[in-house]
mmCIF file of C-alpha atoms in Angstrom:
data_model
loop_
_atom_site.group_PDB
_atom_site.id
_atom_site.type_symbol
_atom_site.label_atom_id
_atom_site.label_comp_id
_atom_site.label_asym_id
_atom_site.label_seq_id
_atom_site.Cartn_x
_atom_site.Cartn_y
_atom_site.Cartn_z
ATOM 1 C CA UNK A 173 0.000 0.000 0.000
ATOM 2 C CA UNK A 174 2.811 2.386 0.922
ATOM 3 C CA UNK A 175 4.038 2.189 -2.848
ATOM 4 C CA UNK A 176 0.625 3.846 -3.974
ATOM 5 C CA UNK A 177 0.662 6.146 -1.637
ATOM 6 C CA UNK A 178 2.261 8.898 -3.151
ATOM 7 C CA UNK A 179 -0.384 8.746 -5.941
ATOM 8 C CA UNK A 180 -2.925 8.374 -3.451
ATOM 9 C CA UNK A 181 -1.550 12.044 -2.134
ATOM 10 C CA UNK A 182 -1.742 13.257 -5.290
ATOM 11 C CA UNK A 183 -5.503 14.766 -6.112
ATOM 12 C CA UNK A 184 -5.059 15.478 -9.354
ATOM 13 C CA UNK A 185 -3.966 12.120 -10.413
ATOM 14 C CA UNK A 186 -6.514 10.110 -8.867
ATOM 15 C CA UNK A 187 -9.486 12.262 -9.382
ATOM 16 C CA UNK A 188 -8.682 12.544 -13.265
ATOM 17 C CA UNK A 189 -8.356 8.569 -12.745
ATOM 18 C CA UNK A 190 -11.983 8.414 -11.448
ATOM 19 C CA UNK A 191 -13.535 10.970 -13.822
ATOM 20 C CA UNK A 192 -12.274 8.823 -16.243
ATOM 21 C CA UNK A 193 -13.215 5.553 -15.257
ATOM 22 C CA UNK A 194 -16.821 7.195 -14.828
ATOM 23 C CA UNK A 195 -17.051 7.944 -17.955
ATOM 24 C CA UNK A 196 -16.268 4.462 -19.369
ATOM 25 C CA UNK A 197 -18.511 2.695 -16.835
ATOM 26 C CA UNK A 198 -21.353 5.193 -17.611
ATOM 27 C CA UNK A 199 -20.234 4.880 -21.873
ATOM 28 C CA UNK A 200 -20.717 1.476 -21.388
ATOM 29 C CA UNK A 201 -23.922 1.738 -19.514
ATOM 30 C CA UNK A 202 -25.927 4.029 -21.528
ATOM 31 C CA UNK A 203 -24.203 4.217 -25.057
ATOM 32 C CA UNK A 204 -27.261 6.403 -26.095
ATOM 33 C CA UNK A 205 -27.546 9.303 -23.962
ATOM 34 C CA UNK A 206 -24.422 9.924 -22.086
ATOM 35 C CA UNK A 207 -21.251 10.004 -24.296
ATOM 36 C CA UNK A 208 -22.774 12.719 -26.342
ATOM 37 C CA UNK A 209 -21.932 16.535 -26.911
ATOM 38 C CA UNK A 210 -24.983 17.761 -25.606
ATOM 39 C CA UNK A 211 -24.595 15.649 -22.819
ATOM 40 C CA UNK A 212 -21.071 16.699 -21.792
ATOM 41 C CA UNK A 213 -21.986 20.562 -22.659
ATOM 42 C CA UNK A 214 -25.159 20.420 -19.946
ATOM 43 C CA UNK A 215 -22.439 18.879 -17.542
ATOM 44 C CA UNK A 216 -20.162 21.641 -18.235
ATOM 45 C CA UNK A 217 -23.316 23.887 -17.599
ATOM 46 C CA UNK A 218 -24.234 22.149 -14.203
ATOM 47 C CA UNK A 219 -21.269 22.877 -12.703
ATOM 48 C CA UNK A 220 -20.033 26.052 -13.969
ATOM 49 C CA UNK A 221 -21.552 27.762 -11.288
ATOM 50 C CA UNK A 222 -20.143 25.192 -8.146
ATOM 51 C CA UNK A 223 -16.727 25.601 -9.785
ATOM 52 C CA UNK A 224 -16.811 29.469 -9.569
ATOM 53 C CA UNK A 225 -18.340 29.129 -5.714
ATOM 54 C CA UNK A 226 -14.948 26.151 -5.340
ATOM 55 C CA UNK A 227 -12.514 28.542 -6.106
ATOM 56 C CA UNK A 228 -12.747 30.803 -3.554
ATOM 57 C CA UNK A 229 -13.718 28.196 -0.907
ATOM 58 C CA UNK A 230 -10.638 26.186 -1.818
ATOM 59 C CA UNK A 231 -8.569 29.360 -1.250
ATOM 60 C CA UNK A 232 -10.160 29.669 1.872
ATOM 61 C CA UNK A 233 -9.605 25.886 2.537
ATOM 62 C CA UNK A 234 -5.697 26.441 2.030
ATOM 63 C CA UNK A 235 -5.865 29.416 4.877
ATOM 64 C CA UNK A 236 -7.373 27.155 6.992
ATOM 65 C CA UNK A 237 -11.088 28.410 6.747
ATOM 66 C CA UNK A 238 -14.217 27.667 5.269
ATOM 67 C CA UNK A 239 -17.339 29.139 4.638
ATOM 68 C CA UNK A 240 -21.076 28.197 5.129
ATOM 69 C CA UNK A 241 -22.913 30.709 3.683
ATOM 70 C CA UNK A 242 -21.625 30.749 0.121
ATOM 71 C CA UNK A 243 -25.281 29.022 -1.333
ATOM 72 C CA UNK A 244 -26.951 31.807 0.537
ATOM 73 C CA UNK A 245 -25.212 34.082 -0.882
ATOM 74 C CA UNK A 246 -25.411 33.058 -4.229
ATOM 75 C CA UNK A 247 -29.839 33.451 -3.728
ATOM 76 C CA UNK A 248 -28.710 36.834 -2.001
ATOM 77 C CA UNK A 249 -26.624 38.549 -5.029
ATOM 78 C CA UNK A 250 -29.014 37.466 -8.001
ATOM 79 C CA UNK A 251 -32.118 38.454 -5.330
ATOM 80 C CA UNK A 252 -30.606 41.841 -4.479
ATOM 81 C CA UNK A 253 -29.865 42.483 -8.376
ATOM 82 C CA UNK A 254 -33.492 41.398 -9.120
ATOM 83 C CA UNK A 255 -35.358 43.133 -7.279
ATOM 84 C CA UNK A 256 -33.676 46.786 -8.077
ATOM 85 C CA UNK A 257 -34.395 45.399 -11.788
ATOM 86 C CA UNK A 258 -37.961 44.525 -11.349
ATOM 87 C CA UNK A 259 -39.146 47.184 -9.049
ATOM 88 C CA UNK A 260 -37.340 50.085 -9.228
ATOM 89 C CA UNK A 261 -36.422 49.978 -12.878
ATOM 90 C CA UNK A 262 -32.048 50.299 -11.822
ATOM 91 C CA UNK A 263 -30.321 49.777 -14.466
ATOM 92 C CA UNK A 264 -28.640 46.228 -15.112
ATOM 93 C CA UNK A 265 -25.256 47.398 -14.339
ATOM 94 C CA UNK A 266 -25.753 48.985 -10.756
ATOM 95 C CA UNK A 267 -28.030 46.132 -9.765
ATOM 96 C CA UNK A 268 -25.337 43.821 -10.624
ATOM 97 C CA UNK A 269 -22.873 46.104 -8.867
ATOM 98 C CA UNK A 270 -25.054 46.134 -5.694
ATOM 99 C CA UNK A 271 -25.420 42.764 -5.957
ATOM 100 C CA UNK A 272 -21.966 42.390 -5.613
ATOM 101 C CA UNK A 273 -21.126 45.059 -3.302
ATOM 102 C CA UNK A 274 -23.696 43.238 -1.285
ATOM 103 C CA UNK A 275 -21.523 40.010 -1.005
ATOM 104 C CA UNK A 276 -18.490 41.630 -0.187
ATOM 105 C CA UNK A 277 -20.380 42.823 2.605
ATOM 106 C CA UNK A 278 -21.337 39.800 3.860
ATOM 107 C CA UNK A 279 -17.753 38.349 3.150
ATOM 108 C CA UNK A 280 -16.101 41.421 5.328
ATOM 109 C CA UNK A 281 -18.896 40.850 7.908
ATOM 110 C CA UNK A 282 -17.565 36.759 8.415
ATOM 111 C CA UNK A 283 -13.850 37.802 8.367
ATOM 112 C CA UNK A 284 -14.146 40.226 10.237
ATOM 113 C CA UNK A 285 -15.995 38.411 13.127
ATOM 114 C CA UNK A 286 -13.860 35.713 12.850
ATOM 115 C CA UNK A 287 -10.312 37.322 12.904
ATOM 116 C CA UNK A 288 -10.971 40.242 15.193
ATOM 117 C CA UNK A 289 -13.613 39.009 17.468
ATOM 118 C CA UNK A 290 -12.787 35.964 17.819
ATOM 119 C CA UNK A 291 -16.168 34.079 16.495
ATOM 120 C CA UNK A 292 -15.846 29.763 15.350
ATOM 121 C CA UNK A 293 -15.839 29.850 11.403
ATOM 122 C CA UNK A 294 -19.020 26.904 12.004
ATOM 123 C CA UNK A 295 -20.847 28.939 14.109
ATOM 124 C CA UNK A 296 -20.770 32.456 12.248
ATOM 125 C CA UNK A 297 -21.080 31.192 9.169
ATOM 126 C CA UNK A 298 -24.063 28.715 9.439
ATOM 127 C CA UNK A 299 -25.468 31.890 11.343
ATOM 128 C CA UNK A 300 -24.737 34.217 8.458
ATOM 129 C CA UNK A 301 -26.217 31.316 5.946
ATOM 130 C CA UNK A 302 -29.802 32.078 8.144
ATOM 131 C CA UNK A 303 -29.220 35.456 7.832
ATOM 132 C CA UNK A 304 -28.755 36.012 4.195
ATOM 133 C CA UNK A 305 -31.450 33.558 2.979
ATOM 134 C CA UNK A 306 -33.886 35.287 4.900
ATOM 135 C CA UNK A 307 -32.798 38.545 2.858
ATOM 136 C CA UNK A 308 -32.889 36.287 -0.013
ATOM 137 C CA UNK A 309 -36.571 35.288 0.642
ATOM 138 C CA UNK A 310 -37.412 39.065 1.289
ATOM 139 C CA UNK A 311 -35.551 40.183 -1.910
ATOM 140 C CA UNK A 312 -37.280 37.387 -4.302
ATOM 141 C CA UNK A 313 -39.900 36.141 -3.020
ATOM 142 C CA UNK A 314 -41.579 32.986 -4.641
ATOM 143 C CA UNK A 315 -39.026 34.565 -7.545
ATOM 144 C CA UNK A 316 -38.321 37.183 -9.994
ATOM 145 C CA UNK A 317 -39.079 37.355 -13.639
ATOM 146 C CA UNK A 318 -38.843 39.570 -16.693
ATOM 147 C CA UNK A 319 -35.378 41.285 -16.358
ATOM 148 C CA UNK A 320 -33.934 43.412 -19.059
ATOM 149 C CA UNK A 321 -32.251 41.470 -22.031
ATOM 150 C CA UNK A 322 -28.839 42.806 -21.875
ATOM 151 C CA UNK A 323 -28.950 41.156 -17.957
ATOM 152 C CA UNK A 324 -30.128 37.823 -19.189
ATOM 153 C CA UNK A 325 -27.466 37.592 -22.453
ATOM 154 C CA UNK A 326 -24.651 37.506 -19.726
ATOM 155 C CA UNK A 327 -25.808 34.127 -18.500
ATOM 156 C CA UNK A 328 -27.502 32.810 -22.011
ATOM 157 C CA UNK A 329 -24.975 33.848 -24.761
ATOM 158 C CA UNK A 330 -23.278 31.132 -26.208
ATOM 159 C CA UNK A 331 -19.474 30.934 -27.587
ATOM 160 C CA UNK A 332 -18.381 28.005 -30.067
ATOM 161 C CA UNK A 333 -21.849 26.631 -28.700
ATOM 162 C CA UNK A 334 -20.759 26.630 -25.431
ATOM 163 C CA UNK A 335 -23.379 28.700 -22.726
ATOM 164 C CA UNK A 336 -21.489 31.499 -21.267
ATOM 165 C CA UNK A 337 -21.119 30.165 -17.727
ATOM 166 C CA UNK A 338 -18.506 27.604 -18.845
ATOM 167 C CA UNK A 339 -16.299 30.195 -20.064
ATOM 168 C CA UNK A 340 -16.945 32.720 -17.057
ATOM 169 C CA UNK A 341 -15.926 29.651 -15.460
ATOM 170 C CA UNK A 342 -12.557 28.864 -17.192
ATOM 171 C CA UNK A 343 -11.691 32.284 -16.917
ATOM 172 C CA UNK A 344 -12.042 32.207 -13.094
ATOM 173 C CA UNK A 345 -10.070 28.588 -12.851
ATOM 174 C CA UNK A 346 -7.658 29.772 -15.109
ATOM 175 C CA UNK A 347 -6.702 32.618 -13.417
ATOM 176 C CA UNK A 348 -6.849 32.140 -10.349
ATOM 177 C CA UNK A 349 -4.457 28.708 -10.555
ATOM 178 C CA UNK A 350 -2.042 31.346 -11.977
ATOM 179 C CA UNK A 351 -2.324 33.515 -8.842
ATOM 180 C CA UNK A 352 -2.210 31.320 -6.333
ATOM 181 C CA UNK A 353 0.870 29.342 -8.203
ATOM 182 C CA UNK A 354 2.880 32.602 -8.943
ATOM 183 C CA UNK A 355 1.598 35.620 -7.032
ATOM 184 C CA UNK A 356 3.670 36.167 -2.901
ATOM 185 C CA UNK A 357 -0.040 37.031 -2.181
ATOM 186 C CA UNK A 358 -2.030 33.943 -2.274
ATOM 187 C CA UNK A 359 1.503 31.943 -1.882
ATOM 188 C CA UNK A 360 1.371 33.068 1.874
ATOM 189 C CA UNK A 361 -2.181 31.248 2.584
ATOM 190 C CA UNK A 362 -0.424 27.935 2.036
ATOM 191 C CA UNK A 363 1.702 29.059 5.519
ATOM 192 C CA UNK A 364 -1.275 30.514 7.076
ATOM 193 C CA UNK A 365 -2.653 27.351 6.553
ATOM 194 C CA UNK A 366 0.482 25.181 7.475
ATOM 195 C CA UNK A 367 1.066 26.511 10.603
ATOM 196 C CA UNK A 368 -0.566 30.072 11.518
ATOM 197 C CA UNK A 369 2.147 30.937 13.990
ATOM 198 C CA UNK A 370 4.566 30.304 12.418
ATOM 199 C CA UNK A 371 3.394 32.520 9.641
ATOM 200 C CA UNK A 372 2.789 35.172 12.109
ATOM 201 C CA UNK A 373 6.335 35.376 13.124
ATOM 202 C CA UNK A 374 7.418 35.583 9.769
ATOM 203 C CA UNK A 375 5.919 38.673 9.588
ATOM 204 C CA UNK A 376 2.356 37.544 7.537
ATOM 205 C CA UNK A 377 -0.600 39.721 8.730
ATOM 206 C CA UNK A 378 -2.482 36.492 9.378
ATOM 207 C CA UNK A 379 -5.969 38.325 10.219
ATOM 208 C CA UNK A 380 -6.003 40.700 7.728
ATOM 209 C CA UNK A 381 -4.987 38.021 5.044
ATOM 210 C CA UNK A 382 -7.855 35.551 6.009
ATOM 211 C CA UNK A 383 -10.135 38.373 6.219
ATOM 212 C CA UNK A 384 -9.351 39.001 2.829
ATOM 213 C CA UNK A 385 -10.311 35.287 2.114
ATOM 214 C CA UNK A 386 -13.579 35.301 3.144
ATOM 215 C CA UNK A 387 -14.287 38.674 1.069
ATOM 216 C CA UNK A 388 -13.213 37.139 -2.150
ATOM 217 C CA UNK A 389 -14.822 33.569 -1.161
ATOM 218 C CA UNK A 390 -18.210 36.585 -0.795
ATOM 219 C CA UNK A 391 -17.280 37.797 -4.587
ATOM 220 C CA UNK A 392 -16.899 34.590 -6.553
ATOM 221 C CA UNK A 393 -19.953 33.246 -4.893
ATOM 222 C CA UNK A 394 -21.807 36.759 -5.762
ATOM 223 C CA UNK A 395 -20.797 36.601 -9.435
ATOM 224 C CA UNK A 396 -21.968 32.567 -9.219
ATOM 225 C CA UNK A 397 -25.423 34.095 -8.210
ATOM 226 C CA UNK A 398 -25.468 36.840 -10.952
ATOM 227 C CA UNK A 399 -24.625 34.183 -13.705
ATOM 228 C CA UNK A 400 -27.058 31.697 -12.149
ATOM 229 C CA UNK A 401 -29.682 34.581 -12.137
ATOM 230 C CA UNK A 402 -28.737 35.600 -15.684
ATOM 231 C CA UNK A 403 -28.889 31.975 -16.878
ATOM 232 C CA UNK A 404 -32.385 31.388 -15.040
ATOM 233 C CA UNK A 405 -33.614 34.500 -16.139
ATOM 234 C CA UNK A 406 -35.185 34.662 -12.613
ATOM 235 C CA UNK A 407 -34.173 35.357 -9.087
ATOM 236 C CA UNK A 408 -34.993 32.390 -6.745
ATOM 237 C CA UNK A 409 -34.836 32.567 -3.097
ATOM 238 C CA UNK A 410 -34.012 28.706 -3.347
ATOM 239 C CA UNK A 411 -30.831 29.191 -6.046
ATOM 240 C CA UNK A 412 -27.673 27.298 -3.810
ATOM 241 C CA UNK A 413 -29.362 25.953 -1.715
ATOM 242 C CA UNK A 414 -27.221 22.927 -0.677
ATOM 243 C CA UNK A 415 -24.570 24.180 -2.869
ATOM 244 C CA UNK A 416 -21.815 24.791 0.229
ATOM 245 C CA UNK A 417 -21.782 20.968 0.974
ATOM 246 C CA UNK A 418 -21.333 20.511 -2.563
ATOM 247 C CA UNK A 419 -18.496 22.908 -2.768
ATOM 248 C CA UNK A 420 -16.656 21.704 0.157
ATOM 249 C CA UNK A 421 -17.216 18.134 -0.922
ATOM 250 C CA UNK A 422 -15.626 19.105 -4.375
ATOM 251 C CA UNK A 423 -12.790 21.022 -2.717
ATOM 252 C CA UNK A 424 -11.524 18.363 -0.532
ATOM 253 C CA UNK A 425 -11.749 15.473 -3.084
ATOM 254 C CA UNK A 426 -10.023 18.045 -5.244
ATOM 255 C CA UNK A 427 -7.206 18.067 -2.737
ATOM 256 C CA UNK A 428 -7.455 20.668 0.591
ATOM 257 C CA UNK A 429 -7.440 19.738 3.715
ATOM 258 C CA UNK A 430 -9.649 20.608 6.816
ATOM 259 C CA UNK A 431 -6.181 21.549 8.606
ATOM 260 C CA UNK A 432 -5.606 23.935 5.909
ATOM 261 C CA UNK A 433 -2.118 24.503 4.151
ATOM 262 C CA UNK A 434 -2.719 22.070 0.841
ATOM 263 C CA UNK A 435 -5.001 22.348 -2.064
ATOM 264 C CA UNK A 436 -4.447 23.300 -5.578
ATOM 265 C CA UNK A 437 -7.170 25.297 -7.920
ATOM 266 C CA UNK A 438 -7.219 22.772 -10.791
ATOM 267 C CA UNK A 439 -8.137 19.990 -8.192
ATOM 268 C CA UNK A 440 -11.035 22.541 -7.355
ATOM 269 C CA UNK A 441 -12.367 22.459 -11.134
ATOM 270 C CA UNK A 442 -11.524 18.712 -11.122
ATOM 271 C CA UNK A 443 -13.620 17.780 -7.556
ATOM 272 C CA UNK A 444 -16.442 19.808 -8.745
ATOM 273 C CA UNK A 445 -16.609 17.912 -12.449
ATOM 274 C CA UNK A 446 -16.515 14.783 -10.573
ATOM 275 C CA UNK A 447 -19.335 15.749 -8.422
ATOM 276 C CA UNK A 448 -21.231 16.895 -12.065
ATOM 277 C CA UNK A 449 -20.539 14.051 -13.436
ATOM 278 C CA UNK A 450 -21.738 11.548 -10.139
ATOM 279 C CA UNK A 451 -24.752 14.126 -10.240
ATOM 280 C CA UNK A 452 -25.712 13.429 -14.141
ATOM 281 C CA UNK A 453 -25.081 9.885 -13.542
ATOM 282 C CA UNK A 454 -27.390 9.215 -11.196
ATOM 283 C CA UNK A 455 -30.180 11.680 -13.176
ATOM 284 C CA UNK A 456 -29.818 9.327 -16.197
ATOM 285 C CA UNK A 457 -29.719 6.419 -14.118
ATOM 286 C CA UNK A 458 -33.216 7.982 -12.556
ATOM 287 C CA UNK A 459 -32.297 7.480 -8.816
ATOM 288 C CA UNK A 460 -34.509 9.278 -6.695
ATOM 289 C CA UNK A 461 -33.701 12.886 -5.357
ATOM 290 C CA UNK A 462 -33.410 11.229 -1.726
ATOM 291 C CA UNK A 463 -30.800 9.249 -2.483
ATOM 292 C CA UNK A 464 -28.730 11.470 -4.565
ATOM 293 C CA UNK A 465 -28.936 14.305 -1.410
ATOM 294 C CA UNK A 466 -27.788 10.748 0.795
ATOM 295 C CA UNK A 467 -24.841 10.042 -2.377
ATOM 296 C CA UNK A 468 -23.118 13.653 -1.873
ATOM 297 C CA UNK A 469 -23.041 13.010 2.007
ATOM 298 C CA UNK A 470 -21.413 9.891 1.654
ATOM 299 C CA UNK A 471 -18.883 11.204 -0.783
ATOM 300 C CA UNK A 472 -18.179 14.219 1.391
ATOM 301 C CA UNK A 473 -17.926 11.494 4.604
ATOM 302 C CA UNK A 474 -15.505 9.202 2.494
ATOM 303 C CA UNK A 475 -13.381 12.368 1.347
ATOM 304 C CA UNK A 476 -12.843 13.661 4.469
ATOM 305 C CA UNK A 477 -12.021 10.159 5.832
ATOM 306 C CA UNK A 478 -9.596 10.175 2.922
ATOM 307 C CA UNK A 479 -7.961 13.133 4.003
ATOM 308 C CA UNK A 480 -7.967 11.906 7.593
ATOM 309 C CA UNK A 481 -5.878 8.599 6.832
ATOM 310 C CA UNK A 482 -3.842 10.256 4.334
ATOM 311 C CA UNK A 483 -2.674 12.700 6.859
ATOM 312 C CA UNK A 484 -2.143 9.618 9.536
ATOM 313 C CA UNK A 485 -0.150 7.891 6.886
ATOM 314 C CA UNK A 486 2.207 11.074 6.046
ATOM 315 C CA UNK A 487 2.732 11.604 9.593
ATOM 316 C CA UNK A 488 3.700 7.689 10.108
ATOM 317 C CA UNK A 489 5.832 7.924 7.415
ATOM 318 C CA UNK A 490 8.182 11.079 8.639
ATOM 319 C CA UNK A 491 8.714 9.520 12.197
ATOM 320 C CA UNK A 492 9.528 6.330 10.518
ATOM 321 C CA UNK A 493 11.666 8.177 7.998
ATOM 322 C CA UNK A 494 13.406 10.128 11.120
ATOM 323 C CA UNK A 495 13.642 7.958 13.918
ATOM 324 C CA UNK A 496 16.350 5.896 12.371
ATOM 325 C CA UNK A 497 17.974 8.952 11.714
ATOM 326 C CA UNK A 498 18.345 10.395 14.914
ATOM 327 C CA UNK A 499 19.041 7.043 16.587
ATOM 328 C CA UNK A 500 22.467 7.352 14.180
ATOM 329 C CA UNK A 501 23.122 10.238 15.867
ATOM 330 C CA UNK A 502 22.668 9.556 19.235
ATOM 331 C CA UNK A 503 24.983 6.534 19.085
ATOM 332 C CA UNK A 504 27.696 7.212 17.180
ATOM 333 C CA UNK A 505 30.027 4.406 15.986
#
C-alpha cells in the first residue's frame, strides 16, 4: 500500500483517474444518452456555477477556513440584483454592482468576526447562511421574472456553442491557478494554513490576510449568483441551496485539507466535475432525489475520511523516515 501512496496524495492524479473511469462505466452503460456533446456541454453547464463558488472556498480551505454561507449568498446577489431590476427599474449594471457590493459585505462581515472578534468559522457562518437567505426570501420572493435582455445575455450567450457560464468559469479557474501558483499574495495562505504561527512570526498579517479570504470567497460566490440569475432569467430565493456541501465536498476530493495549508485550484475544477458528473449519472440512471442528497453526504464522509488517513499515513511515514535517523546520531560508531 505504501508504494501507492504517493499517488494516493496526489488529487489530481486520482481524481482525473476516477472521472475517467466514470465515464467508461457510464459509456458502457448508456451508449445512447451519455457520451454525447450535448450531454457533456449540460455537464459543463451544471457545474459552472459550483466551480466558480470552489474557487474561492478552496482558497479559503488552504488558509485554513471555510465558509457556510456561500449558497446563501449566491440566492442573495441574483435576489438583491433582481429586485432593483424589477421594481425600481435600476439599471442592469448597478443592480449587478449592488449585488456584488452586497456580497463583499457579507464576506467582510464573516472575516471580520472571525479574525478580530474571535467568532468559530461553524458557528458564524451557518449563522450568516440564516441570515442572508432570509434577505434572499425578502428580496425574491416565490421569484423574480422579466429582467432586461442585456442582464439575461450575460448568462444565455453562447461561444463556439458553449453557454457562457462555462467560459466565465474557465476564466475564473484559469486565473486564479495562476495567482495562487505565482503571485507572494495567495503563496502566503499555504503558511497561514500550514502553521498560523509560524506565519505570524514571519511577519504575515495572518488576520487581515484571512479576512481578505472570506471577502473574495463573498465575490466569486456573488458573481456565481449573478450568472445563475442571468442563466435562469429569474431570481430564486431557493438558487444554492445545498450548494456549500457541494463545494466543500468538491474542494476536498479536489485536494485541501480541513487543517488547511494544501489544495491546488485545478483539483477545485476537477472535484467539482466529478461531483457533475456523479450528479448526471445518477439523473440518467433515474435514482430518486433522496438518495442522490444521501450520495453527496457519503462522498463528502468518504473524502474527508480520505484526508484523515492520508494525513495519519504522512505523519507515520516522517517519524519512521526520522527515527532511524536520529538514533544514528545519538549513538555514534
Amino acid at each position: 500500500m505504501k508504494t501507492y501512496l504517493p499517488y494516493l496524495k496526489d488529487r489530481i492524479v486520482t481524481l482525473s483517474l476516477m472521472i475517467a473511469l466514470l465515464c467508461v462505466v457510464m459509456a458502457a452503460i448508456y451508449p445512447d444518452t451519455f457520451p454525447t456533446r450535448e450531454n457533456f456541454s449540460q455537464i459543463l453547464l451544471n457545474l459552472s456555477i459550483d466551480t466558480i463558488v470552489a474557487v474561492g472556498m478552496m482558497v479559503l480551505l488552504i488558509a485554513g477556513a471555510f465558509d457556510l454561507s456561500v449558497g446563501s449568498v449566491v440566492a442573495f446577489s441574483g435576489g438583491l440584483a433582481g429586485h432593483l431590476m424589477y421594481f425600481y427599474d435600476v439599471n442592469f449594471m448597478v443592480a449587478i454592482g449592488a449585488g456584488l457590493a452586497g456580497s463583499l459585505l457579507i464576506g467582510w462581515i464573516n472575516g471580520y468576526l472571525i479574525t478580530r472578534v474571535g467568532i468559530n468559522p461553524m458557528i458564524q457562518t451557518l449563522a450568516m447562511m440564516g441570515i442572508v437567505r432570509g434577505f434572499a426570501l425578502m428580496l425574491s420572493g416565490a421569484g423574480i421574472q422579466n429582467f432586461p435582455y442585456e442582464f439575461i445575455y450575460i448568462g444565455q450567450s453562447k461561444l463556439l456553442s458553449l453557454q457562457a457560464p462555462i467560459w466565465y468559469m474557465l476564466a475564473v479557474v484559469l486565473i486564479f491557478n495562476y495567482l495562487v501558483n505565482n503571485t507572494v499574495f495567495f503563496r502566503r495562505y499555504y503558511y497561514i494554513g500550514g502553521n498560523e504561527k509560524a506565519a505570524t512570526l514571519a511577519g504575515i498579517r495572518v488576520e487581515r490576510m484571512k479576512q481578505w479570504a472570506f471577502v473574495l470567497t463573498a465575490l466569486l460566490a456573488g458573481i456565481a449568483g449573478i450568472l445563475l440569475s442571468s442563466r435562469l432569467g429569474a431570481a430564486l430565493s431557493t438558487s444554492g441551496r445545498g450548494l456549500e456541501l457541494r463545494v466543500i465536498t468538491a474542494v476536498i476530493l479536489g485536494g485541501a485539507s480541513l487543517s488547511g495549508g494544501q489544495g491546488r485550484i485545478w483539483g477545485a475544477f476537477l472535484g467539482s466535475a466529478f461531483m457533475g458528473l456523479v450528479n448526471n449519472a445518477l439523473i440518467i440512471g433515474r435514482v430518486s432525489g433522496y438518495w442522490q442528497e444521501v450520495i453527496l453526504g457519503l462522498i463528502l464522509i468518504a473524502a474527508v475520511g480520505l484526508d484523515q488517513w492520508l494525513q495519519k499515513q504522512s505523519a507515520v511515514r516522517t517519524i519512521s523516515e526520522i527515527t532511524p535517523k536520529a538514533a544514528k546520531n545519538e549513538l555514534p560508531v
